Short mmCIF file of C-alpha atoms and ligand atoms in Angstrom, two decimals:
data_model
loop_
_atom_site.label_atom_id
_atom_site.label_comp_id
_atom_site.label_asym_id
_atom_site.label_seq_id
_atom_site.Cartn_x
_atom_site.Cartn_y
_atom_site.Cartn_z
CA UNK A 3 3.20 2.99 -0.57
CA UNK A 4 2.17 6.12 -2.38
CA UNK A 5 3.81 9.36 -1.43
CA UNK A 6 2.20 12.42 -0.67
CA UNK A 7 3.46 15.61 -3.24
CA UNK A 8 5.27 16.80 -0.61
CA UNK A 9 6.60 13.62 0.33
CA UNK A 10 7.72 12.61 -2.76
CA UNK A 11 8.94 16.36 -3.85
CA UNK A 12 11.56 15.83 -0.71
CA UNK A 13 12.88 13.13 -2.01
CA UNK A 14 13.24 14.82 -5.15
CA UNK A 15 14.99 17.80 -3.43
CA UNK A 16 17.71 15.06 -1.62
CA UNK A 17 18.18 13.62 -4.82
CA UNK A 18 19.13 16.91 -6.18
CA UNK A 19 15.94 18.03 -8.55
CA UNK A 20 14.81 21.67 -7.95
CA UNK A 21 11.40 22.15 -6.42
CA UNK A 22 9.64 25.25 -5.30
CA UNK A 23 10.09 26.34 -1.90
CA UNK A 24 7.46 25.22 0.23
CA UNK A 25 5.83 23.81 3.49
CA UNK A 26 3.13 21.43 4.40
CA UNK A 27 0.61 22.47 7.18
CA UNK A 28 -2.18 21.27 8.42
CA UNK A 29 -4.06 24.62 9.94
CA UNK A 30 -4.90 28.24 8.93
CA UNK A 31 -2.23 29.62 11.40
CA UNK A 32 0.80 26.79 10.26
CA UNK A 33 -0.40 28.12 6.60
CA UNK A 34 -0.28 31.49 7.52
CA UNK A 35 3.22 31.81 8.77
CA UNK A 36 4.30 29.51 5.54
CA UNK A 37 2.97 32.32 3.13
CA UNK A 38 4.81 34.76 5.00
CA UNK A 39 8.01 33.16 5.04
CA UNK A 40 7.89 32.01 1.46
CA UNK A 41 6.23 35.82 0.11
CA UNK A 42 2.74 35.98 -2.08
CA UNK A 43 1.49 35.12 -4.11
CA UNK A 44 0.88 31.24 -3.06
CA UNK A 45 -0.13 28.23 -4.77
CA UNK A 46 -2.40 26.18 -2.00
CA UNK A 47 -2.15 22.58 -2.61
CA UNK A 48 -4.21 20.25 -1.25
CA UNK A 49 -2.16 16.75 -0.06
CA UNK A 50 -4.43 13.29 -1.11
CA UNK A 51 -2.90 10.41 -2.45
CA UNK A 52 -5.46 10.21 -5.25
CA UNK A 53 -4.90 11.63 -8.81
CA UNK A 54 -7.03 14.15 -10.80
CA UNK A 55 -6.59 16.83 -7.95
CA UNK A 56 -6.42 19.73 -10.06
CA UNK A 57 -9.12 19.19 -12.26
CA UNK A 58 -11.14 18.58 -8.86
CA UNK A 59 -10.85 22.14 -7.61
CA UNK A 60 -7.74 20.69 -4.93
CA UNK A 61 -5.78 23.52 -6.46
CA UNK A 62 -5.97 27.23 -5.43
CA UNK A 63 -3.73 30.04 -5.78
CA UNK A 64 -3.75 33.27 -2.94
CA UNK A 65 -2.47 36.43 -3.76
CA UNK A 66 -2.53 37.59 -0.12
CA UNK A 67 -3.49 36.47 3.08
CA UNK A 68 -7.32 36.79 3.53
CA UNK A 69 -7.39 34.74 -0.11
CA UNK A 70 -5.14 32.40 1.99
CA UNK A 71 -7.29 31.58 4.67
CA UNK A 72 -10.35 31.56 2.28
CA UNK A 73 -8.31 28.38 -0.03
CA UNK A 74 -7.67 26.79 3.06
CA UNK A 75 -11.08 26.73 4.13
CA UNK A 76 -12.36 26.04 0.68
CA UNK A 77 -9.65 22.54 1.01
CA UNK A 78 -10.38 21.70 4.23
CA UNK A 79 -14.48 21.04 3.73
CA UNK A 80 -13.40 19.13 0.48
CA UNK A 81 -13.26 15.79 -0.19
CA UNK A 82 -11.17 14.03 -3.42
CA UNK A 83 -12.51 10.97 -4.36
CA UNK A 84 -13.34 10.40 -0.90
CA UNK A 85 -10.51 11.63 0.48
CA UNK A 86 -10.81 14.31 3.36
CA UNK A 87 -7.97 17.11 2.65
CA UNK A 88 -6.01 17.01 6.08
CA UNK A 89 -2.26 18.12 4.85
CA UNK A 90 -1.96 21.23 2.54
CA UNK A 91 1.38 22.03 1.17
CA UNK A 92 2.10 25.78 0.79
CA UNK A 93 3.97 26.76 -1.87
CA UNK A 94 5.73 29.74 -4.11
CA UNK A 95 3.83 30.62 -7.09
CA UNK A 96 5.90 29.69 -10.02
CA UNK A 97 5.67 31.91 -13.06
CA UNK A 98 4.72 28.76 -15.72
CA UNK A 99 6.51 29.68 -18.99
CA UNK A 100 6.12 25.98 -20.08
CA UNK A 101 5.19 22.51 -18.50
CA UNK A 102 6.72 19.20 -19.83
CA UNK A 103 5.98 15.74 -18.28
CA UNK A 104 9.15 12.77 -17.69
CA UNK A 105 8.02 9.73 -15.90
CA UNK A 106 8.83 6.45 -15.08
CA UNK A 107 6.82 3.51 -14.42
CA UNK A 108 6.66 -0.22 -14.92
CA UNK A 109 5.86 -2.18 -18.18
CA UNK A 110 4.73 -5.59 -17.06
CA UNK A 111 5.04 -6.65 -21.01
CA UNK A 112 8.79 -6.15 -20.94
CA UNK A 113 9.26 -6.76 -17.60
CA UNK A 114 11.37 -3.44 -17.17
CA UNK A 115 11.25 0.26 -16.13
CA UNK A 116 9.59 2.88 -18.96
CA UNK A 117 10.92 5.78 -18.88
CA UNK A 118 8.84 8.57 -20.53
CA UNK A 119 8.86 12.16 -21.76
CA UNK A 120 7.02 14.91 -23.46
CA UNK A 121 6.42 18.47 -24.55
CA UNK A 122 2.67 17.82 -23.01
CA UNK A 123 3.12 18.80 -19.91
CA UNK A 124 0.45 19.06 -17.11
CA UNK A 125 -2.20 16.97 -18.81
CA UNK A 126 -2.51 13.31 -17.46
CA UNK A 127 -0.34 10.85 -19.42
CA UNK A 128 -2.73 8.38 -20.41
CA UNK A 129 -4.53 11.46 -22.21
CA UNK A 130 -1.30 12.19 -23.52
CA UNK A 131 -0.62 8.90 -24.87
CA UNK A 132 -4.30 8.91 -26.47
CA UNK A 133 -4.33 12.58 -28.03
CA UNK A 134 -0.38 13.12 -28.86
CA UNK A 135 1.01 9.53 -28.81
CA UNK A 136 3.56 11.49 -31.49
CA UNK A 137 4.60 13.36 -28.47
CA UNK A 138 5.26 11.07 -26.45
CA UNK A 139 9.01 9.81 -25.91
CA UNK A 140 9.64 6.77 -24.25
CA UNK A 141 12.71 4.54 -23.42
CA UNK A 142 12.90 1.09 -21.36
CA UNK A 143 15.58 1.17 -18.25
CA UNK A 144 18.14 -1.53 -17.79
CA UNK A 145 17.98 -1.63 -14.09
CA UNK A 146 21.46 -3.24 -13.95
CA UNK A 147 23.17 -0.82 -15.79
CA UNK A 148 23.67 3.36 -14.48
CA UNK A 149 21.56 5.85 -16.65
CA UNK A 150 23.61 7.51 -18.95
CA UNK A 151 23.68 11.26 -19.41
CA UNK A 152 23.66 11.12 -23.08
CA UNK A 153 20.38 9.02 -23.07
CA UNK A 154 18.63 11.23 -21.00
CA UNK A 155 19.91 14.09 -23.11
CA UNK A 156 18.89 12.59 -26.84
CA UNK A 157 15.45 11.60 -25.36
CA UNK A 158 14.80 14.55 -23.96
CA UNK A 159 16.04 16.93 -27.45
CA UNK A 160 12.87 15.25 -28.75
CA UNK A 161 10.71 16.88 -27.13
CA UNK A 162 12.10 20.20 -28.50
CA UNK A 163 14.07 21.19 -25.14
CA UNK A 164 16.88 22.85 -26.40
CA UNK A 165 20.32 24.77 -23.97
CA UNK A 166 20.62 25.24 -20.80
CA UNK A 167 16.80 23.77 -20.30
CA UNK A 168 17.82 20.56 -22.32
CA UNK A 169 21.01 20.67 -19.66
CA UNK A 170 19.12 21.49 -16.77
CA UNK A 171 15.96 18.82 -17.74
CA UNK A 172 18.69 16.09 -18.52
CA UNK A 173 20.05 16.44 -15.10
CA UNK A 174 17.15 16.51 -13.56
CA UNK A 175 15.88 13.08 -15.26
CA UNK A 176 19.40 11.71 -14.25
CA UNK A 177 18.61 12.13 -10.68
CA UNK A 178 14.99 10.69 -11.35
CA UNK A 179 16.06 7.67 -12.67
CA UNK A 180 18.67 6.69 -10.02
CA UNK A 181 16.15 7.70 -7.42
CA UNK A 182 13.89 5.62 -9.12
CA UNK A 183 16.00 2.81 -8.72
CA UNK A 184 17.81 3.76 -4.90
CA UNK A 185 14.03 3.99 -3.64
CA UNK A 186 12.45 1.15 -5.06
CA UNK A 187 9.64 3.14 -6.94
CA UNK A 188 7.17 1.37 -8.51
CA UNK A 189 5.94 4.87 -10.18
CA UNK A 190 8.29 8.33 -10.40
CA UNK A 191 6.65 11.43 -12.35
CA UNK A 192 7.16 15.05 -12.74
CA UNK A 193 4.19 16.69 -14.05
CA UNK A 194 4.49 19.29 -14.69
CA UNK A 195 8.25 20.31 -15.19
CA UNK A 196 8.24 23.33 -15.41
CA UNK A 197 10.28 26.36 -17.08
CA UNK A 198 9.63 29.34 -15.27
CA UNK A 199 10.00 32.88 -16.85
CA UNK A 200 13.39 33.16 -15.53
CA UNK A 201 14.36 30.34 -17.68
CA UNK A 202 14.55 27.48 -14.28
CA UNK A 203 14.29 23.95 -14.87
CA UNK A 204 11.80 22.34 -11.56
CA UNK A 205 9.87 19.88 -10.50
CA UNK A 206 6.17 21.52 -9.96
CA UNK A 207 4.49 18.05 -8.91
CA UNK A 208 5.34 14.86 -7.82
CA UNK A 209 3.91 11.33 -7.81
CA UNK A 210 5.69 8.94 -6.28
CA UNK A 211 5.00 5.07 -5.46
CA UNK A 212 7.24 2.93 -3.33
CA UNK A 213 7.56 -0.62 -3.70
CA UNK A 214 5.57 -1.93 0.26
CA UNK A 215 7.83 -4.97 0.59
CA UNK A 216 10.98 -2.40 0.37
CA UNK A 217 9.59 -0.05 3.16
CA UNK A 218 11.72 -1.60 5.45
CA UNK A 219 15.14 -0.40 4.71
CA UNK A 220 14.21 2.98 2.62
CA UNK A 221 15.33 5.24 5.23
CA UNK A 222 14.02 8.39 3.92
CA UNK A 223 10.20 7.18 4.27
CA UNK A 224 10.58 5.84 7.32
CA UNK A 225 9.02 9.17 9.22
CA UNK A 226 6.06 9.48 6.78
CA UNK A 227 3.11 8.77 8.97
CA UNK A 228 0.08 7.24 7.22
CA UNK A 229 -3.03 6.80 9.39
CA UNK A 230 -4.37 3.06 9.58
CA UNK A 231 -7.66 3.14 7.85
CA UNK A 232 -8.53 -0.33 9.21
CA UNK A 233 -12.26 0.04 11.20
CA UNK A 234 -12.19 -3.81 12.12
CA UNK A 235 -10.52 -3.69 15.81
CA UNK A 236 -9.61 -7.50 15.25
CA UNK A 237 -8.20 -6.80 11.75
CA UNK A 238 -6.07 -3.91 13.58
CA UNK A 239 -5.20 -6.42 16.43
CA UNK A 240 -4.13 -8.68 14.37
CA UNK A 241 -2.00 -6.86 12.04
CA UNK A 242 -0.08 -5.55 14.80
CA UNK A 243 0.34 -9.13 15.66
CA UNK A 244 1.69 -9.79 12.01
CA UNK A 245 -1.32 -12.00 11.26
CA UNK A 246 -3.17 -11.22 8.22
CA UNK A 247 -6.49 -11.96 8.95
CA UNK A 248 -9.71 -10.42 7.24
CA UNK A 249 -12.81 -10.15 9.00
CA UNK A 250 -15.94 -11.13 6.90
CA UNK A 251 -18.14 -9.69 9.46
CA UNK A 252 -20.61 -12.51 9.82
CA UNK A 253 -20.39 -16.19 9.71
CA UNK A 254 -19.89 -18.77 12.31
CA UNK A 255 -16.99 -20.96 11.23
CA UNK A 256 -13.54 -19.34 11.94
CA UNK A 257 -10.17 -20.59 9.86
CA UNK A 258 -6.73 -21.08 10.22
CA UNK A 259 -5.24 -21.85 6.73
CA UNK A 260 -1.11 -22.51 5.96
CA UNK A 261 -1.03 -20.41 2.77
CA UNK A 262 -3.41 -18.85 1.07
CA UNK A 263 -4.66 -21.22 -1.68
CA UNK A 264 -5.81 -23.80 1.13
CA UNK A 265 -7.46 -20.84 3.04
CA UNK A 266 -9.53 -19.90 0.06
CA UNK A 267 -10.56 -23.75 -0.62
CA UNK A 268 -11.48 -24.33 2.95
CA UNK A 269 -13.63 -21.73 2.85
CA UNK A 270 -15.29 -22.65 -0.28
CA UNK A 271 -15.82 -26.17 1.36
CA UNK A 272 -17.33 -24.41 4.14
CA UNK A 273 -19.65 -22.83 2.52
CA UNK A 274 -20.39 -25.75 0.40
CA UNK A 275 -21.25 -27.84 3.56
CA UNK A 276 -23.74 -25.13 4.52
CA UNK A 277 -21.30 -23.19 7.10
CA UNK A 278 -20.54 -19.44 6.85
CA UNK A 279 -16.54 -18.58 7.02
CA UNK A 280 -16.30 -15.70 9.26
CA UNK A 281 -13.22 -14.56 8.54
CA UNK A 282 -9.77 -15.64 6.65
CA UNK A 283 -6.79 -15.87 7.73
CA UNK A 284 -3.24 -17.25 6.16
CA UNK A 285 -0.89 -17.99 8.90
CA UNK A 286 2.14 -17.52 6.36
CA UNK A 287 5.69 -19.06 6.35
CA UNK A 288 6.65 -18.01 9.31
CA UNK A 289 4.31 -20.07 11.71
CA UNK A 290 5.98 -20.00 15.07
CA UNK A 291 4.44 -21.31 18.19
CA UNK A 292 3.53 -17.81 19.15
CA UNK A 293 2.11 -16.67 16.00
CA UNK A 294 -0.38 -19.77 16.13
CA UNK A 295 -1.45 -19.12 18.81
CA UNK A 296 -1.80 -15.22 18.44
CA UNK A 297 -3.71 -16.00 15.23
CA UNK A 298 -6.33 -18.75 16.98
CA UNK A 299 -6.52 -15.79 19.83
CA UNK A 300 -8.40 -13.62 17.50
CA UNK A 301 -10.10 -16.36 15.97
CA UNK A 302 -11.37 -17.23 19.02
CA UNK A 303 -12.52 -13.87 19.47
CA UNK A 304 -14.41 -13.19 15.87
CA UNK A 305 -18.04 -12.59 16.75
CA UNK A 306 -20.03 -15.28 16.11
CA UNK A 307 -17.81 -18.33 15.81
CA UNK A 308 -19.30 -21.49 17.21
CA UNK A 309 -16.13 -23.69 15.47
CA UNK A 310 -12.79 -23.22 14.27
CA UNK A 311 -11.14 -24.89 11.50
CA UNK A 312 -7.40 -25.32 11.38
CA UNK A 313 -6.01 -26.26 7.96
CA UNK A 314 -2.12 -26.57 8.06
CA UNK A 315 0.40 -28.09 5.90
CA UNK A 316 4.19 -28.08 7.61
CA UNK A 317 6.53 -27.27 4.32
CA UNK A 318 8.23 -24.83 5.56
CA UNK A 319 6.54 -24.47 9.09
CA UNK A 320 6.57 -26.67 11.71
CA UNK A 321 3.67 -29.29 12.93
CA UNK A 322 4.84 -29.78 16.52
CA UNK A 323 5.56 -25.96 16.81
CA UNK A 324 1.90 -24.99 15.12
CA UNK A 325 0.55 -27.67 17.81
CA UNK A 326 2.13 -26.04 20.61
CA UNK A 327 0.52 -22.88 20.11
CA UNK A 328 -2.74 -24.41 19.57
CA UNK A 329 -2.28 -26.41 23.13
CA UNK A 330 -1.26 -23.59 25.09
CA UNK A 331 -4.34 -21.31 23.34
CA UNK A 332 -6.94 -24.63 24.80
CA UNK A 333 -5.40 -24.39 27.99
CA UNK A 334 -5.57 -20.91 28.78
CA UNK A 335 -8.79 -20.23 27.12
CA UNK A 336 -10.48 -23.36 27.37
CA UNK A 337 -12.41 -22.24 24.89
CA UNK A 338 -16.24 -23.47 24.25
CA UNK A 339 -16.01 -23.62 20.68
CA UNK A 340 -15.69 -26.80 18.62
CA UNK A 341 -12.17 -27.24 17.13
CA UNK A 342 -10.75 -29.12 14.28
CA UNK A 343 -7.44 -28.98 12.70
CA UNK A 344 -6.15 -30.92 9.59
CA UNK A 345 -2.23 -31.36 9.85
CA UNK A 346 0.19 -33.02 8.54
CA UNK A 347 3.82 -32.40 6.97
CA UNK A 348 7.33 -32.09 8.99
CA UNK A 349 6.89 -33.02 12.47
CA UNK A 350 3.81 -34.32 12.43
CA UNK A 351 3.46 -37.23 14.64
CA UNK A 352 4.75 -34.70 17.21
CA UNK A 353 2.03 -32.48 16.30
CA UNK A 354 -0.65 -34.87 16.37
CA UNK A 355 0.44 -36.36 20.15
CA UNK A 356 0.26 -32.62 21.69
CA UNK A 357 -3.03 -32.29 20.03
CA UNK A 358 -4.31 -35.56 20.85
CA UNK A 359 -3.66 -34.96 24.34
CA UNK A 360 -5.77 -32.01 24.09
CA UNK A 361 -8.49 -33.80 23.23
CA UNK A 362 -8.86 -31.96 20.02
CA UNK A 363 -10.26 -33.99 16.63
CA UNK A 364 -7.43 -34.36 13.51
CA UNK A 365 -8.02 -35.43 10.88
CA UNK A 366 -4.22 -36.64 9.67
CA UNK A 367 -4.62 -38.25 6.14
CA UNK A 368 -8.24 -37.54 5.35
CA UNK A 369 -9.18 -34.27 3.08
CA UNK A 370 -10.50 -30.82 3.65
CA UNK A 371 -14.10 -32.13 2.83
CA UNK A 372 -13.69 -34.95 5.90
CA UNK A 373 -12.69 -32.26 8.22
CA UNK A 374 -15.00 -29.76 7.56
CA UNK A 375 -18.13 -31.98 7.91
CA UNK A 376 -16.39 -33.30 10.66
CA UNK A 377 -16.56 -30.06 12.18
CA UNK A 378 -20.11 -28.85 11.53
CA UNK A 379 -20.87 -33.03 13.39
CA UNK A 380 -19.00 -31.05 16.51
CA UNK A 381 -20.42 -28.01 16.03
CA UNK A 382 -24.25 -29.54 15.77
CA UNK A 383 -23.20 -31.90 19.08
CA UNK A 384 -22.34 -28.59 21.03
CA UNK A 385 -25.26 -26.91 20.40
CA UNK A 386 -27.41 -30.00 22.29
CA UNK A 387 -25.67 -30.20 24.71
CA UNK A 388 -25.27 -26.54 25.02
CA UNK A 389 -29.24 -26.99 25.28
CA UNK A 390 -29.28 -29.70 27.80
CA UNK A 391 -30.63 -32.24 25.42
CA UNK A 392 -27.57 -34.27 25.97
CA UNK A 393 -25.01 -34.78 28.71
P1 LIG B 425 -2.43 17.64 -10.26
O1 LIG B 425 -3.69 18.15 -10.87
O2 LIG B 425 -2.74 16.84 -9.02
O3 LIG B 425 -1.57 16.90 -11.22
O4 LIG B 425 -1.61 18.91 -9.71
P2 LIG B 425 -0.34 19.71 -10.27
O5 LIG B 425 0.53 20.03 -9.15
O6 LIG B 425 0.28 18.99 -11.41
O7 LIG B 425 -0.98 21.06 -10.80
C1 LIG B 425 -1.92 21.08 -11.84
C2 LIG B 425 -1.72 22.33 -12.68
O8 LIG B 425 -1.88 23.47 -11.88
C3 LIG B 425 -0.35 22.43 -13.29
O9 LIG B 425 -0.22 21.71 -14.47
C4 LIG B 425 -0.22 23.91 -13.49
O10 LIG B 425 -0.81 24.29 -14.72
C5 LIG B 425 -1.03 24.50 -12.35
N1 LIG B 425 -0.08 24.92 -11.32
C6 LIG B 425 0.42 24.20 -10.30
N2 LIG B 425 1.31 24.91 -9.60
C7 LIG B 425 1.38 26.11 -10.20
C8 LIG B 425 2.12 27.32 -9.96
O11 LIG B 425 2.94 27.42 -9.05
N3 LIG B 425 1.92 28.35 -10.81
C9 LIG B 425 1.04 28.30 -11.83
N4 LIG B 425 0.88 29.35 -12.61
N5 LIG B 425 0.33 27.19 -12.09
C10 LIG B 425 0.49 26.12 -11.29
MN1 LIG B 426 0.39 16.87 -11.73
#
C-alpha cells in the first residue's frame, strides 16, 4: 500500500524524524482554521499517491488567507495523473536553505534493501542517478543485522553534510532505516531533507510504500482509509467474500479454477473450443465449503453465463469439502445453467459421490480439453431444449 505524504510523514514523526507542523483537510474551512493555527505563510499540498506532483502544479504556497482559499480551489479542480485531489495537507512554510535526498528501496539484483543518499535534493532520483550518478551514495542493508550509527554517519559525510546537520541527518536516517524495516516498507524516501535557515535537520516530503501482505499486523496503518476503486459490483462482492474473482465483462462460460495456473489454461481452452470466459476466478488454498460455494454464487450471477466450469485439484484443499459447497449452491439455486467440474486429488471419491448425486457431469481422470467440450455439448443441449426442440 502506498502512503499518502501525510500518512507516511506520521509515521516519520512516531519514529522520531522532524517534520513540519501540519494538518490534512479536505475543505476551504478545515484549511482555513489549519493556516491559522500553524501562522502564514503556508505551503498547500495537494495529497495523491502518484509521483511528479510538484512539477504538476500540486504544489502552492499562500502567504495569507484569500491566497489560501484561491490554492485550494486551484487543487481541488485538479487532477494528477488522473487522480482527483480530495486530501490537502496544510503545512508551515519552511525557509529551504538546502534540500538533500536519503532513500531506501529494494534491489531485486541483490536481493536486499538500498539505501541511498545525496547532496541532490528535491529532484527525482532516477534523474539523479542519470545526471549526478557521482552524487549519488548508496549502501545495501543487512536486514538481520541493526543499522549502525557510524554507517549512517560515513555515508552521509559524503555528501558534504558536515556538524550538527551531519548529526542531526544521521539520526534521522537511523530512524528511517529501522522504520523501514518495523513497517515492512517496500519504498522509504525523504525528498527533500531539508536544512532550514535556522540550521534544522527535517523531513519536507515523504514517500512511503508498505509491503500489502504485511497490512495486517502494522498497527499504525490500520486507520488509513483508502476508497475501493473497484466499479464491478460482483468484483466488490466478491472481494468482500475473500474470492478473487475478475470480471471480463462479457463472455458466457464462467470458471472456477484451484490456483491460478489452471485458471489461466482453462480459459485458454475455452476460448480455443470457441467459448468466451467471462470472468476468472482462483479459489486459492484455502477452499472451504463456504468459500466454494460463495465463489460459484457470483459465478452464477456473472451476466451472461449459460455454463460454468469448475477446475479443481485437492493438494492442499479438500474434494469432498469443495463438493459440498457446490451441492448446497445446486440445491438452493437450482440453477439453469449447465455445470461441469473436473476434480480430483484428496478426498475425491467423496467428492465425486456428493456430486454425482447432484446429477452434475465430472469428468475424474480425463483432461481440461475433455471437460471443456464436454461442457459447451451441455451448454448446446440446454439451449434446445430451452427452445422446445427437445424434451
Ligand atoms: P513532490 O514534487 O511531490 O516531490 O513534492 P515535494 O514535497 O518534494 O516538494 C517539491 C519541492 O517544492 C521541494 O523540493 C521544494 O523545493 C518545494 N517545497 C516544498 N515544501 C516547501 C516549503 O515548505 N518551502 C519552500 N520554500 N519550498 C518547498
Ligand atoms: Mn518530493
Amino acid at each position: 500500500m502506498k502512503l499518502y505524504e501525510f500518512e507516511g510523514k506520521q509515521i516519520f514523526s512516531q519514529a522520531g524524524i522532524p517534520t513540519p507542523r501540519g494538518t490534512a483537510v479536505r475543505t476551504a474551512q478545515a484549511a482555513i482554521e489549519a493556516a491559522r493555527e500553524i501562522g502564514y505563510s503556508v505551503v498547500v499540498k495537494s495529497q495523491v499517491l502518484r509521483g511528479g506532483r510538484g512539477k504538476a502544479g500540486g504544489i502552492k504556497f499562500a502567504a495569507d488567507e484569500q491566497e489560501l482559499v484561491q490554492a485550494v480551489a486551484d487543487l481541488q479542480s485538479m487532477e494528477l495523473s488522473g487522480e482527483r485531489v480530495e486530501i490537502i495537507l496544510i503545512e508551515e512554510k519552511l525557509d529551504i536553505a538546502r534540500e538533500f535526498y536519503m532513500g531506501i528501496t529494494l534491489d531485486p539484483r541483490e536481493s536486499l534493501p538500498l539505501l541511498m543518499v545525496s547532496a541532490q535534493g528535491g529532484m527525482d532520483i532516477e534523474q539523479v542517478a542519470r545526471d549526478y550518478p557521482h552524487q549519488l551514495f548508496k549502501m545495501h542493508l543487512d536486514p538481520l543485522a541493526q543499522p549502525r550509527m557510524n554507517q549512517m554517519l560515513d555515508l552521509l559525510l559524503k555528501t558534504g553534510l558536515q556538524g550538527k546537520q551531519l548529526v542531526q541527518a544521521a539520526k534521522i536516517l537511523h530512524n528511517l532505516v529501522r522504520s523501514y524495516f518495523a513497517y515492512n516498507a517496500i519504498t522509504a524516501e525523504i525528498n527533500p531533507l531539508v536544512i532550514d535557515a535556522s540550521g534544522n535537520v527535517l523531513a519536507a516530503d515523504s514517500k512511503v510504500e508498505i509491503d500489502d501482505s504485511a497490512l495486517f499486523r502494522i498497527k499504525a496503518v490500520q486507520g488509513f482509509e483508502r476508497k475501493t476503486e473497484i466499479s464491478d459490483p460482483l468484483e466488490a462482492e466478491a472481494k468482500s467474500l475473500g474470492i478473487s474473482y475478475v470480471g471480463m465483462g462479457k463472455g458466457n462460460i464462467g470458471l472456477i479454477a484451484g490456483g491460478a495456473g489452471l485458471g489461466m489454461a482453462s480459459m485458454d481452452m475455452i476460448s480455443a473450443h470457441g467459448g468466451v470466459p467471462a470472468n476468472f476466478l482462483d479459489l486459492g488454498g484455502d477452499a472451504t465449503m463456504e468459500k466454494t460455494a460463495d465463489a460459484l454464487r457470483v459465478v452464477l450471477k456473472t451476466p451472461g453465463v449459460e455454463g460454468v466450469f469448475i477446475n479443481l485439484f485437492g493438494g492442499i484443499n479438500n474434494c469432498e469439502q469443495m463438493a459440498k459447497g457446490i451441492a448446497q449452491v445446486i440445491d438452493e439455486l437450482q440453477p439453469t445453467q449447465a455445470i461441469v467440474v473436473k476434480m480430483r486429488g484428496h478426498s475425491q471419491d467423496e467428492g465425486w459421490a456428493i456430486l454425482e448425486s447432484k446429477n452434475i457431469p465430472i469428468i475424474k481422470f480425463g483432461t481440461t480439453e475433455e471437460a471443456v467440450i464436454l461442457l459447451l455439448e451441455q451448454m448446446n443441449k440446454k439451449r434446445v431444449t430451452d427452445h422446445g426442440h427437445f424434451s
